[in-house]
XYZ file of C-alpha atoms in Angstrom:
657
model
C 27.206 -64.581 -19.720
C 27.065 -66.858 -16.686
C 30.431 -67.897 -15.010
C 29.617 -69.300 -11.590
C 33.296 -69.230 -10.724
C 33.083 -72.450 -8.734
C 36.547 -73.366 -7.483
C 38.127 -76.514 -8.615
C 38.788 -79.506 -6.392
C 37.013 -81.595 -3.871
C 33.656 -80.224 -2.786
C 34.836 -80.367 0.965
C 37.871 -78.335 0.135
C 36.541 -75.725 -2.214
C 35.871 -72.902 0.384
C 39.031 -73.481 2.492
C 41.014 -73.346 -0.727
C 39.261 -70.226 -1.978
C 39.875 -68.477 1.439
C 43.628 -69.482 1.083
C 44.046 -68.106 -2.345
C 41.763 -65.093 -2.769
C 43.319 -61.674 -2.871
C 43.518 -59.493 0.197
C 43.295 -55.772 0.785
C 45.789 -54.451 3.287
C 44.261 -52.356 6.163
C 45.619 -48.956 5.127
C 43.784 -49.602 1.547
C 40.685 -50.730 3.086
C 40.174 -47.263 4.501
C 40.226 -45.808 1.028
C 37.556 -48.200 -0.411
C 33.840 -47.301 -0.186
C 31.192 -50.044 -0.142
C 27.364 -49.395 -0.311
C 25.012 -51.739 1.371
C 21.294 -51.654 0.514
C 19.103 -53.207 3.256
C 20.046 -53.735 6.898
C 18.304 -56.969 7.812
C 20.388 -59.980 8.854
C 22.370 -60.118 5.623
C 22.904 -56.348 5.375
C 23.548 -55.489 9.063
C 25.946 -58.549 9.379
C 27.719 -57.512 6.141
C 27.959 -53.840 7.265
C 29.227 -54.755 10.671
C 31.736 -57.244 9.164
C 33.129 -54.855 6.494
C 33.231 -51.858 8.982
C 35.097 -53.892 11.390
C 37.710 -54.852 8.573
C 38.128 -51.039 8.079
C 36.114 -50.401 4.816
C 34.119 -47.061 4.535
C 30.618 -48.367 4.539
C 27.286 -46.730 3.802
C 24.245 -48.520 4.789
C 20.717 -47.722 3.537
C 17.356 -48.825 4.803
C 13.878 -47.605 4.002
C 12.663 -48.084 7.592
C 13.306 -45.583 10.435
C 15.787 -48.059 12.010
C 17.630 -51.259 10.937
C 15.731 -52.943 13.799
C 12.595 -52.798 11.846
C 13.966 -55.154 9.084
C 11.715 -58.030 8.120
C 14.240 -60.454 9.560
C 12.705 -59.865 12.929
C 9.578 -61.728 11.837
C 11.494 -65.108 11.507
C 10.206 -67.113 14.506
C 11.242 -70.723 14.684
C 15.081 -70.933 14.518
C 18.268 -71.191 12.550
C 19.931 -74.377 11.454
C 23.502 -75.417 12.194
C 25.269 -78.644 11.843
C 26.571 -78.760 15.597
C 25.195 -82.265 16.290
C 24.677 -81.320 19.898
C 22.036 -83.952 20.111
C 24.353 -86.665 18.917
C 21.754 -87.899 16.635
C 23.711 -88.329 13.416
C 23.974 -84.759 12.198
C 26.894 -83.492 10.241
C 27.997 -80.751 7.790
C 27.283 -83.344 5.100
C 23.945 -84.209 6.439
C 22.759 -80.531 6.437
C 24.138 -80.194 2.943
C 22.334 -83.208 1.653
C 19.058 -82.188 3.452
C 19.268 -78.765 1.900
C 19.990 -80.002 -1.634
C 17.173 -82.717 -1.293
C 14.699 -80.210 0.264
C 15.336 -77.795 -2.735
C 14.510 -80.783 -5.047
C 17.874 -80.782 -6.673
C 17.718 -77.208 -8.046
C 20.471 -75.574 -6.022
C 24.164 -75.235 -6.695
C 26.240 -77.793 -4.812
C 29.165 -75.676 -3.981
C 27.282 -72.721 -2.497
C 25.099 -75.097 -0.271
C 28.077 -76.980 0.989
C 29.702 -73.631 1.961
C 26.658 -72.742 3.688
C 26.560 -75.969 5.761
C 30.256 -75.435 6.667
C 29.879 -72.018 8.041
C 26.746 -72.709 9.836
C 28.558 -73.870 12.979
C 30.528 -70.590 13.044
C 27.238 -68.676 13.095
C 26.022 -70.028 16.189
C 29.376 -69.255 18.015
C 29.414 -65.749 16.822
C 25.760 -65.213 17.948
C 26.242 -66.614 21.295
C 29.422 -64.352 21.726
C 27.059 -61.383 20.743
C 24.656 -62.413 23.586
C 21.902 -63.805 21.617
C 19.724 -65.523 24.172
C 19.190 -69.014 22.523
C 17.129 -71.425 24.437
C 19.211 -73.740 26.645
C 18.626 -77.122 28.269
C 18.592 -77.666 32.041
C 22.355 -78.320 32.119
C 23.178 -75.093 30.199
C 23.825 -76.492 26.825
C 21.937 -74.843 23.707
C 18.776 -76.461 22.923
C 17.739 -77.725 19.542
C 14.456 -78.711 17.846
C 13.412 -80.250 14.522
C 12.115 -78.550 11.468
C 10.678 -79.841 8.280
C 12.622 -81.997 5.778
C 15.022 -83.348 8.354
C 15.236 -86.330 10.767
C 17.690 -84.613 13.185
C 17.428 -81.796 15.604
C 19.638 -78.968 14.369
C 17.611 -75.861 14.844
C 18.813 -73.373 17.400
C 16.094 -70.953 18.692
C 15.073 -68.166 20.972
C 11.444 -69.043 21.892
C 9.436 -67.941 18.949
C 11.475 -64.839 18.257
C 14.705 -66.109 16.810
C 14.944 -63.515 13.997
C 14.296 -60.703 16.341
C 16.998 -61.803 18.697
C 19.562 -62.523 15.968
C 18.877 -59.155 14.238
C 19.415 -57.454 17.721
C 22.799 -59.132 17.736
C 23.740 -58.036 14.202
C 22.214 -54.608 14.860
C 24.505 -53.961 17.907
C 27.484 -55.037 15.900
C 26.442 -52.686 13.186
C 25.723 -49.793 15.717
C 29.274 -50.322 17.187
C 30.748 -49.617 13.698
C 28.538 -46.633 13.192
C 29.733 -45.243 16.507
C 33.356 -45.856 15.497
C 32.678 -43.932 12.185
C 33.271 -46.896 10.008
C 29.693 -47.102 8.906
C 27.407 -44.264 7.882
C 23.784 -45.143 8.300
C 21.060 -43.796 6.052
C 17.676 -44.691 7.297
C 14.471 -43.547 5.538
C 16.302 -43.861 2.149
C 15.378 -46.047 -0.723
C 17.632 -47.010 -3.617
C 15.958 -46.317 -6.862
C 18.755 -46.888 -9.424
C 22.174 -48.517 -9.760
C 24.837 -46.385 -11.372
C 27.294 -48.070 -13.815
C 30.484 -46.688 -15.095
C 32.591 -48.676 -17.529
C 30.417 -51.700 -17.059
C 30.993 -51.808 -13.222
C 28.486 -50.825 -10.315
C 29.847 -47.594 -9.020
C 27.114 -46.166 -6.938
C 23.360 -45.625 -6.398
C 20.800 -42.996 -6.546
C 18.672 -43.026 -3.422
C 15.495 -41.011 -2.521
C 15.232 -39.516 1.050
C 11.815 -40.664 1.941
C 11.107 -37.840 4.349
C 12.109 -34.904 2.172
C 11.629 -36.374 -1.265
C 15.193 -35.433 -2.391
C 17.216 -37.470 -4.757
C 20.896 -38.274 -3.647
C 23.911 -39.584 -5.411
C 26.234 -42.003 -3.683
C 29.404 -43.401 -4.969
C 30.806 -46.852 -4.010
C 33.505 -49.060 -5.190
C 31.185 -51.991 -4.633
C 27.379 -52.298 -4.131
C 25.952 -55.053 -1.960
C 22.125 -55.683 -2.280
C 20.623 -57.233 0.860
C 17.103 -56.073 0.249
C 15.206 -59.315 0.881
C 12.588 -61.236 -1.066
C 9.731 -60.283 -3.345
C 6.773 -62.254 -1.889
C 4.692 -59.167 -1.813
C 4.200 -59.525 -5.542
C 1.286 -61.797 -4.362
C -0.157 -58.798 -2.290
C -1.036 -61.190 0.592
C 1.978 -62.792 2.116
C 3.614 -63.200 5.432
C 6.176 -60.576 4.503
C 6.242 -57.090 6.082
C 4.019 -54.699 3.987
C 7.082 -52.645 2.951
C 9.032 -55.528 1.620
C 9.564 -55.183 -2.130
C 11.469 -56.062 -5.194
C 12.618 -52.526 -6.192
C 16.356 -52.461 -5.400
C 16.776 -56.032 -7.059
C 14.602 -55.118 -9.984
C 16.594 -51.870 -10.641
C 19.794 -54.057 -10.713
C 17.953 -56.511 -13.014
C 17.134 -53.807 -15.486
C 20.711 -52.610 -15.369
C 22.032 -56.003 -16.501
C 21.949 -58.277 -13.426
C 20.303 -61.559 -14.456
C 17.294 -62.589 -12.351
C 17.171 -66.341 -11.550
C 14.237 -68.747 -11.044
C 11.650 -66.122 -10.276
C 9.087 -68.639 -10.285
C 10.355 -70.465 -7.332
C 8.185 -69.122 -4.536
C 7.887 -70.836 -1.023
C 4.239 -71.438 0.218
C 4.431 -71.714 4.044
C 2.106 -74.464 5.385
C 1.489 -72.826 8.816
C -0.178 -69.481 8.481
C -3.368 -67.958 10.022
C -6.078 -68.334 7.206
C -7.386 -65.541 5.209
C -10.415 -63.925 6.951
C -11.745 -61.668 4.239
C -11.037 -58.981 1.538
C -10.053 -56.538 4.260
C -6.672 -58.007 4.931
C -3.413 -56.557 3.814
C -1.063 -59.180 5.098
C -1.032 -62.742 6.558
C 0.415 -63.944 9.897
C 2.849 -66.751 10.044
C 2.650 -69.391 12.826
C 6.142 -70.781 13.101
C 7.016 -74.205 11.514
C 8.502 -75.113 14.946
C 4.915 -75.708 16.083
C 4.953 -78.756 13.716
C 7.427 -80.254 16.269
C 4.632 -80.939 18.680
C 1.453 -80.069 16.902
C -0.361 -82.723 14.774
C -2.011 -81.607 11.584
C -5.502 -83.148 10.707
C -8.837 -82.790 9.052
C -12.036 -84.580 9.773
C -12.424 -87.870 7.899
C -16.013 -86.802 6.803
C -16.333 -84.158 4.067
C -18.056 -81.047 5.074
C -17.894 -81.922 8.906
C -19.111 -78.789 10.723
C -18.475 -79.972 14.297
C -15.888 -78.212 16.494
C -12.542 -79.789 16.533
C -13.058 -80.809 20.297
C -16.256 -82.634 19.418
C -14.564 -84.938 16.697
C -13.428 -88.165 18.270
C -9.871 -89.359 17.570
C -11.043 -92.138 15.334
C -12.726 -89.590 13.027
C -9.641 -87.568 12.471
C -7.389 -87.901 9.325
C -3.748 -87.052 10.420
C -3.103 -87.002 6.669
C 0.668 -86.045 6.866
C 1.397 -88.967 9.329
C -0.607 -91.186 7.053
C 0.924 -90.249 3.714
C 4.456 -89.552 4.930
C 5.070 -92.010 7.762
C 8.911 -91.405 7.910
C 8.723 -87.758 8.380
C 5.137 -87.211 9.384
C 4.251 -83.535 10.368
C 7.840 -82.634 9.606
C 7.766 -83.010 5.788
C 9.245 -79.982 3.916
C 7.076 -76.875 3.358
C 6.112 -77.495 -0.206
C 4.913 -80.965 0.500
C 2.935 -79.955 3.543
C 1.387 -77.001 1.774
C 0.263 -79.016 -1.188
C -1.114 -81.823 1.085
C -3.307 -79.062 2.897
C -4.533 -77.683 -0.352
C -5.437 -81.102 -1.659
C -7.514 -81.982 1.524
C -9.259 -78.561 1.363
C -10.027 -78.888 -2.399
C -11.425 -82.383 -1.688
C -13.839 -80.917 0.743
C -12.240 -81.702 4.061
C -11.358 -78.079 5.028
C -12.403 -76.700 8.224
C -13.466 -73.232 9.550
C -16.161 -70.960 8.144
C -14.125 -70.725 4.780
C -13.295 -74.318 4.595
C -9.803 -73.281 3.556
C -8.058 -74.430 6.755
C -6.769 -77.475 8.391
C -6.217 -78.122 12.247
C -2.909 -77.798 13.988
C -3.561 -79.604 17.432
C -1.471 -79.417 20.491
C -3.865 -81.765 22.481
C -1.548 -84.783 22.334
C 1.523 -82.831 23.121
C -0.065 -81.237 26.202
C -0.787 -84.683 27.516
C 2.667 -85.978 26.705
C 4.397 -83.156 28.310
C 2.008 -83.369 31.352
C 2.856 -86.966 32.060
C 6.662 -86.339 31.773
C 6.260 -83.512 34.439
C 4.098 -85.736 36.532
C 6.844 -88.388 36.307
C 9.383 -85.783 37.496
C 7.221 -84.963 40.494
C 6.833 -88.601 41.277
C 2.965 -88.442 40.942
C 1.910 -91.603 39.428
C -1.649 -90.887 40.635
C -1.759 -87.332 38.994
C -5.277 -86.479 37.810
C -5.991 -85.675 34.148
C -6.595 -82.041 35.129
C -3.083 -81.890 36.747
C -1.521 -83.475 33.729
C -3.130 -81.021 31.408
C -2.139 -78.152 33.541
C 1.515 -79.209 33.736
C 1.587 -79.897 30.055
C 0.226 -76.440 29.194
C 3.030 -74.872 31.169
C 5.706 -76.835 29.174
C 4.017 -75.874 25.885
C 3.729 -72.136 27.051
C 7.387 -72.086 27.851
C 8.350 -73.318 24.325
C 5.690 -71.688 22.252
C 4.105 -69.040 24.482
C 4.458 -66.033 22.387
C 3.277 -67.777 19.276
C 0.104 -68.912 21.093
C -0.480 -65.441 22.488
C -0.150 -63.987 18.950
C -2.602 -66.471 17.500
C -5.173 -65.753 20.318
C -4.741 -61.981 19.752
C -5.505 -62.336 16.046
C -8.182 -65.012 16.184
C -9.808 -64.583 19.571
C -9.302 -68.309 20.283
C -7.298 -69.999 23.035
C -4.998 -72.467 21.155
C -4.301 -74.272 24.544
C -7.961 -75.257 24.510
C -9.087 -75.174 20.792
C -6.940 -76.521 17.849
C -5.478 -73.877 15.751
C -6.581 -73.384 12.219
C -3.970 -72.939 9.623
C -3.624 -72.770 5.643
C -0.639 -72.130 3.408
C 0.447 -68.719 2.544
C 3.232 -67.020 0.433
C 6.357 -66.820 2.630
C 9.838 -66.855 0.955
C 11.195 -66.603 -2.482
C 14.050 -68.858 -3.504
C 14.417 -67.007 -6.843
C 16.414 -63.746 -6.893
C 19.430 -62.139 -8.579
C 21.804 -64.617 -10.256
C 25.022 -64.662 -8.407
C 28.281 -66.668 -8.703
C 30.081 -68.508 -6.063
C 31.451 -64.932 -4.827
C 27.825 -63.698 -4.483
C 28.590 -61.327 -7.361
C 25.784 -60.701 -9.852
C 26.346 -60.571 -13.624
C 27.189 -56.996 -13.157
C 30.791 -56.468 -11.835
C 30.977 -54.956 -8.347
C 27.391 -55.647 -7.685
C 26.693 -58.234 -5.119
C 23.488 -59.897 -3.662
C 23.279 -61.464 -0.179
C 20.488 -63.337 1.640
C 16.988 -63.666 0.262
C 17.767 -61.165 -2.566
C 19.937 -63.826 -4.355
C 18.998 -67.242 -5.602
C 21.850 -69.411 -4.717
C 21.326 -71.728 -1.726
C 17.777 -73.123 -1.610
C 16.800 -74.470 -4.903
C 13.121 -74.884 -5.545
C 12.142 -75.062 -1.910
C 13.845 -73.528 1.231
C 14.028 -75.871 4.393
C 12.644 -74.207 7.487
C 15.204 -72.314 9.640
C 17.672 -71.793 6.732
C 16.881 -68.246 5.831
C 18.449 -66.868 9.018
C 21.343 -69.279 8.372
C 22.044 -68.000 4.829
C 21.588 -64.290 5.708
C 24.112 -64.497 8.367
C 26.369 -66.817 6.611
C 26.537 -64.398 3.532
C 27.039 -61.397 5.709
C 29.436 -62.439 8.437
C 31.451 -65.307 6.668
C 31.327 -65.126 2.926
C 31.211 -61.569 1.749
C 34.223 -60.292 3.756
C 36.497 -62.661 1.608
C 34.673 -62.489 -1.696
C 34.194 -58.725 -1.905
C 37.765 -58.344 -0.723
C 38.995 -60.479 -3.665
C 37.164 -57.983 -5.961
C 38.286 -54.778 -4.143
C 41.917 -55.787 -4.169
C 41.933 -54.800 -7.773
C 40.175 -51.414 -7.027
C 42.817 -49.835 -4.742
C 44.161 -47.838 -7.746
C 40.904 -46.237 -8.584
C 40.054 -43.140 -6.752
C 36.492 -42.388 -5.648
C 34.420 -41.058 -8.615
C 32.895 -37.722 -8.036
C 29.064 -37.853 -8.032
C 29.136 -35.043 -10.639
C 30.164 -37.670 -13.247
C 27.725 -37.871 -16.230
C 26.702 -41.495 -15.289
C 25.428 -40.162 -11.901
C 23.606 -37.274 -13.569
C 22.000 -39.530 -16.200
C 20.982 -42.007 -13.585
C 19.334 -39.409 -11.396
C 17.521 -37.969 -14.472
C 16.041 -41.384 -15.152
C 14.716 -41.673 -11.582
C 13.333 -38.145 -11.646
C 11.688 -38.603 -14.937
C 9.907 -41.752 -13.762
C 8.737 -40.072 -10.560
C 7.290 -37.155 -12.577
C 5.723 -39.498 -14.945
C 4.016 -41.322 -12.151
C 2.762 -38.128 -10.506
C 1.488 -36.706 -13.842
C -0.782 -39.695 -14.604
C -3.412 -38.269 -12.131
C -5.773 -41.239 -12.671
C -8.712 -42.493 -10.703
C -7.457 -45.835 -9.207
C -5.407 -46.261 -6.108
C -1.977 -47.930 -5.983
C -3.406 -50.466 -3.491
C -6.147 -51.427 -5.907
C -3.678 -52.387 -8.558
C -1.374 -54.181 -6.127
C -4.432 -56.223 -4.833
C -5.392 -57.004 -8.496
C -1.942 -58.071 -9.447
C -1.700 -60.407 -6.296
C -4.947 -62.006 -7.197
C -3.769 -62.895 -10.824
C -0.301 -64.236 -9.563
C -1.854 -66.200 -6.620
C -4.566 -67.836 -8.585
C -2.357 -68.565 -11.669
C 1.146 -68.740 -10.547
C 0.531 -69.809 -6.826
C 0.485 -73.121 -5.145
C -0.346 -74.917 -8.447
C 0.290 -73.579 -12.008
C -0.665 -74.840 -15.559
C 0.098 -73.616 -19.017
C -3.315 -72.211 -19.790
C -3.423 -70.268 -16.510
C 0.046 -68.951 -16.905
C -0.662 -67.673 -20.491
C -3.773 -66.020 -19.224
C -1.785 -64.417 -16.390
C 0.967 -63.057 -18.675
C -1.752 -61.274 -20.718
C -3.680 -60.062 -17.763
C -0.544 -58.599 -16.213
C 0.375 -56.920 -19.468
C -3.036 -55.273 -19.478
C -2.772 -54.277 -15.894
C 0.548 -52.685 -16.571
C -0.948 -50.468 -19.291
C -3.881 -49.652 -17.074
C -1.529 -48.749 -14.132
C 0.594 -46.194 -16.236
C -2.595 -44.560 -17.558
C -4.987 -44.472 -14.476
C -3.053 -44.732 -11.179
C -3.812 -41.969 -8.718
C -1.143 -40.604 -6.431
C -2.023 -37.720 -4.096
C 0.384 -35.225 -2.569
C 3.695 -33.990 -4.231
C 7.166 -35.076 -4.896
C 9.160 -32.861 -2.514
C 7.726 -34.295 0.631
C 7.167 -37.467 2.518
C 4.842 -39.379 0.248
C 4.279 -43.094 0.957
C 1.800 -43.481 -1.917
C 4.496 -42.371 -4.316
C 6.871 -44.734 -2.794
C 4.387 -47.569 -3.129
C 3.523 -46.799 -6.655
C 7.209 -47.070 -7.552
C 7.288 -50.487 -5.890
C 4.040 -51.795 -7.333
C 5.196 -50.787 -10.950
C 8.180 -52.960 -10.339
C 6.074 -55.900 -8.990
C 3.921 -55.776 -12.033
C 6.863 -56.275 -14.301
C 8.266 -58.949 -12.009
C 4.832 -60.690 -12.108
C 5.098 -61.108 -15.786
C 8.486 -62.584 -15.579
C 7.405 -65.068 -12.909
C 4.811 -66.431 -15.079
C 6.957 -66.648 -18.000
C 9.604 -68.503 -16.016
C 6.919 -70.816 -14.759
C 5.505 -71.422 -18.228
C 9.114 -72.144 -19.451
C 9.803 -74.791 -16.792
C 7.859 -77.831 -17.836
C 8.254 -79.902 -14.809
C 7.311 -79.868 -11.152
C 9.918 -79.286 -8.476
C 9.731 -77.956 -4.865
C 7.469 -74.858 -4.731
C 7.070 -74.924 -8.527
C 4.091 -77.302 -9.101
C 2.834 -77.496 -12.532
C -0.425 -79.570 -12.529
C 0.544 -81.208 -15.975
C 3.747 -82.799 -14.258
C 2.949 -84.963 -11.124
C 3.369 -88.505 -10.094
C 0.305 -90.781 -9.916
C 0.031 -90.022 -6.160
C 0.218 -86.317 -6.674
C 3.869 -85.489 -5.978
C 6.088 -83.302 -7.865
C 7.492 -84.829 -10.950
C 10.947 -83.401 -12.012
C 12.470 -83.559 -15.426
C 16.220 -83.712 -14.735
C 17.059 -84.419 -18.346
C 15.717 -81.101 -19.619
C 15.363 -78.769 -16.656
C 18.389 -79.407 -14.356
C 19.610 -75.866 -14.792
C 19.208 -72.417 -13.143
C 17.063 -70.109 -15.301
C 18.637 -66.807 -15.339
C 16.752 -64.214 -17.288
C 18.371 -61.110 -18.871
C 16.194 -57.901 -19.265
C 15.978 -57.076 -23.000
C 13.374 -54.352 -23.032
C 9.718 -53.921 -22.119
C 8.036 -57.419 -21.780
C 11.021 -58.957 -23.271
C 13.760 -61.239 -21.602
C 16.457 -63.555 -22.813
C 16.922 -66.828 -21.133
C 20.444 -67.915 -19.980
C 20.906 -71.428 -18.511
C 23.515 -72.326 -15.901
C 23.668 -76.196 -15.849
C 23.528 -77.814 -12.383
C 26.266 -80.410 -11.953
C 25.894 -82.803 -9.131
C 29.306 -84.419 -8.244
C 28.633 -85.568 -4.785
C 24.818 -86.126 -4.527
C 22.927 -88.333 -6.901
C 19.610 -86.689 -7.711
C 16.644 -88.963 -6.996
C 12.887 -88.642 -6.791
C 12.261 -87.026 -3.342
C 10.702 -89.384 -0.918
C 9.510 -88.549 2.567
C 7.502 -91.632 3.094
């Protein structure tokens, strides 16, 4: 079932050789071919813009009122690229190696190397679009560090890099809309894949304003619908982010890969109570200058400012001297959890650690004093200058923290705690980003391919734009070259009628339950099960319990959920119910995947499998594979294994010490 279609030859040459030998579609034929794109974040918008520019007839769908509301805007800290502007030893190979190592040797070498190769093109593309990357005094693009690396390769636009990159992709998309090459369908949600003769040939979408179901044909379908972190209920994802598009594809035959590989981000504003519906991320870029610590004394209730330096435990610097505060996200998250579990947590909940900019403010202030030639500058002047530098680099992030917590992070150390952020699992794709359903592709966070068991910071934006701008134009063309003889299939075809009936029947079934419990209450209960038993740490007993609990929750949902309103109208509760029903099924598969993988790697930490000092303990002999699950009916999946072969990098125990 799984053919990764990895080109033969040297790793460095695979992508170049592929591009040189893939099939092409001539411009006149491109105008006859229709491509459907689901999602208009960075992956979707860049793919739609690129394919529209090439001359394909593109239909793009998003459930928001505008592509500019895609969750990609929430990415703060930056985008990686192997430009080596700092002359600090970076290279395509170094980015490739850091990504494979950061993912704990659970990613496919060929895809990751291609990602590193095209990373340099992304920056040039975005600069040409006018993305306002930060620059040094002399005009060169500026870089900063991110976790899991020892070089500075992260390009950024203050703390709103995702937003600026999305605006760049959005304006390229809108240009194609204006030219008539792309037709944009906002406020539309894909609710089914239409397959004809084994190939993806279209979708059923619901107009979220009128409630009407629509049929759309496409010679190929691209899913760019993001990740599934909201299965945990509380996450850093936008509240609308969901798994529905990917899950519909999964139930139509697309394998779902590594669903238990979830990334917990170490730098989030802690949970403040049961009233919360989402969590807020504080960019990993803050770990460049912020130092993470807890008091050395358990249960210390003093304010951070009252705890002297010698009574602070900078635990990441202590445990991982080589990388310090810039260890990968999974390592930093587990370390914070360990300190809090041991009684060293801070704040009212004791489920937080400090992220402190005091030392950075002094350091920058002294540099500014040196620039001014003021050897006799007072401490107040040094602090004032330092705050200005920090404000220039991170000001909008500090403002956001103060708005949410009511505390001034220039004066008081921030409190942070890990939270669900990114999902490395997703639809299984081959080298061409095609799923196990011919003609159906998955790009960006919706696929599994590039990050293994843990994504390095600043690589999500890189992958989304790489897939959309530089990979899919070649790979989908290779597929569509054989489709030029196939006329567009009318949407009156029985396969479209049958798919629409499936969607309609499910919607009516949901509306006719007329139970007593809200959709939100089911979502919250699901999130609690998955977070507590398949979250930052998992064990066999907890996972077995979780599977049974999720199965029981599913039965209860389908017998007692309450959905007000009607079908033929704008009904956000109905939309949400559809998504939560899919989350419940996904939650069960996540737990089964985690239970099957008897090892710890990256974001998948099984308590039974750890080194004596609490690090993840991989089992390369038995688990060096991609777990690709095939849907086989209610609560039933078949496991297919894609072996991971490392020709260039030798897997070793990760060491950031």
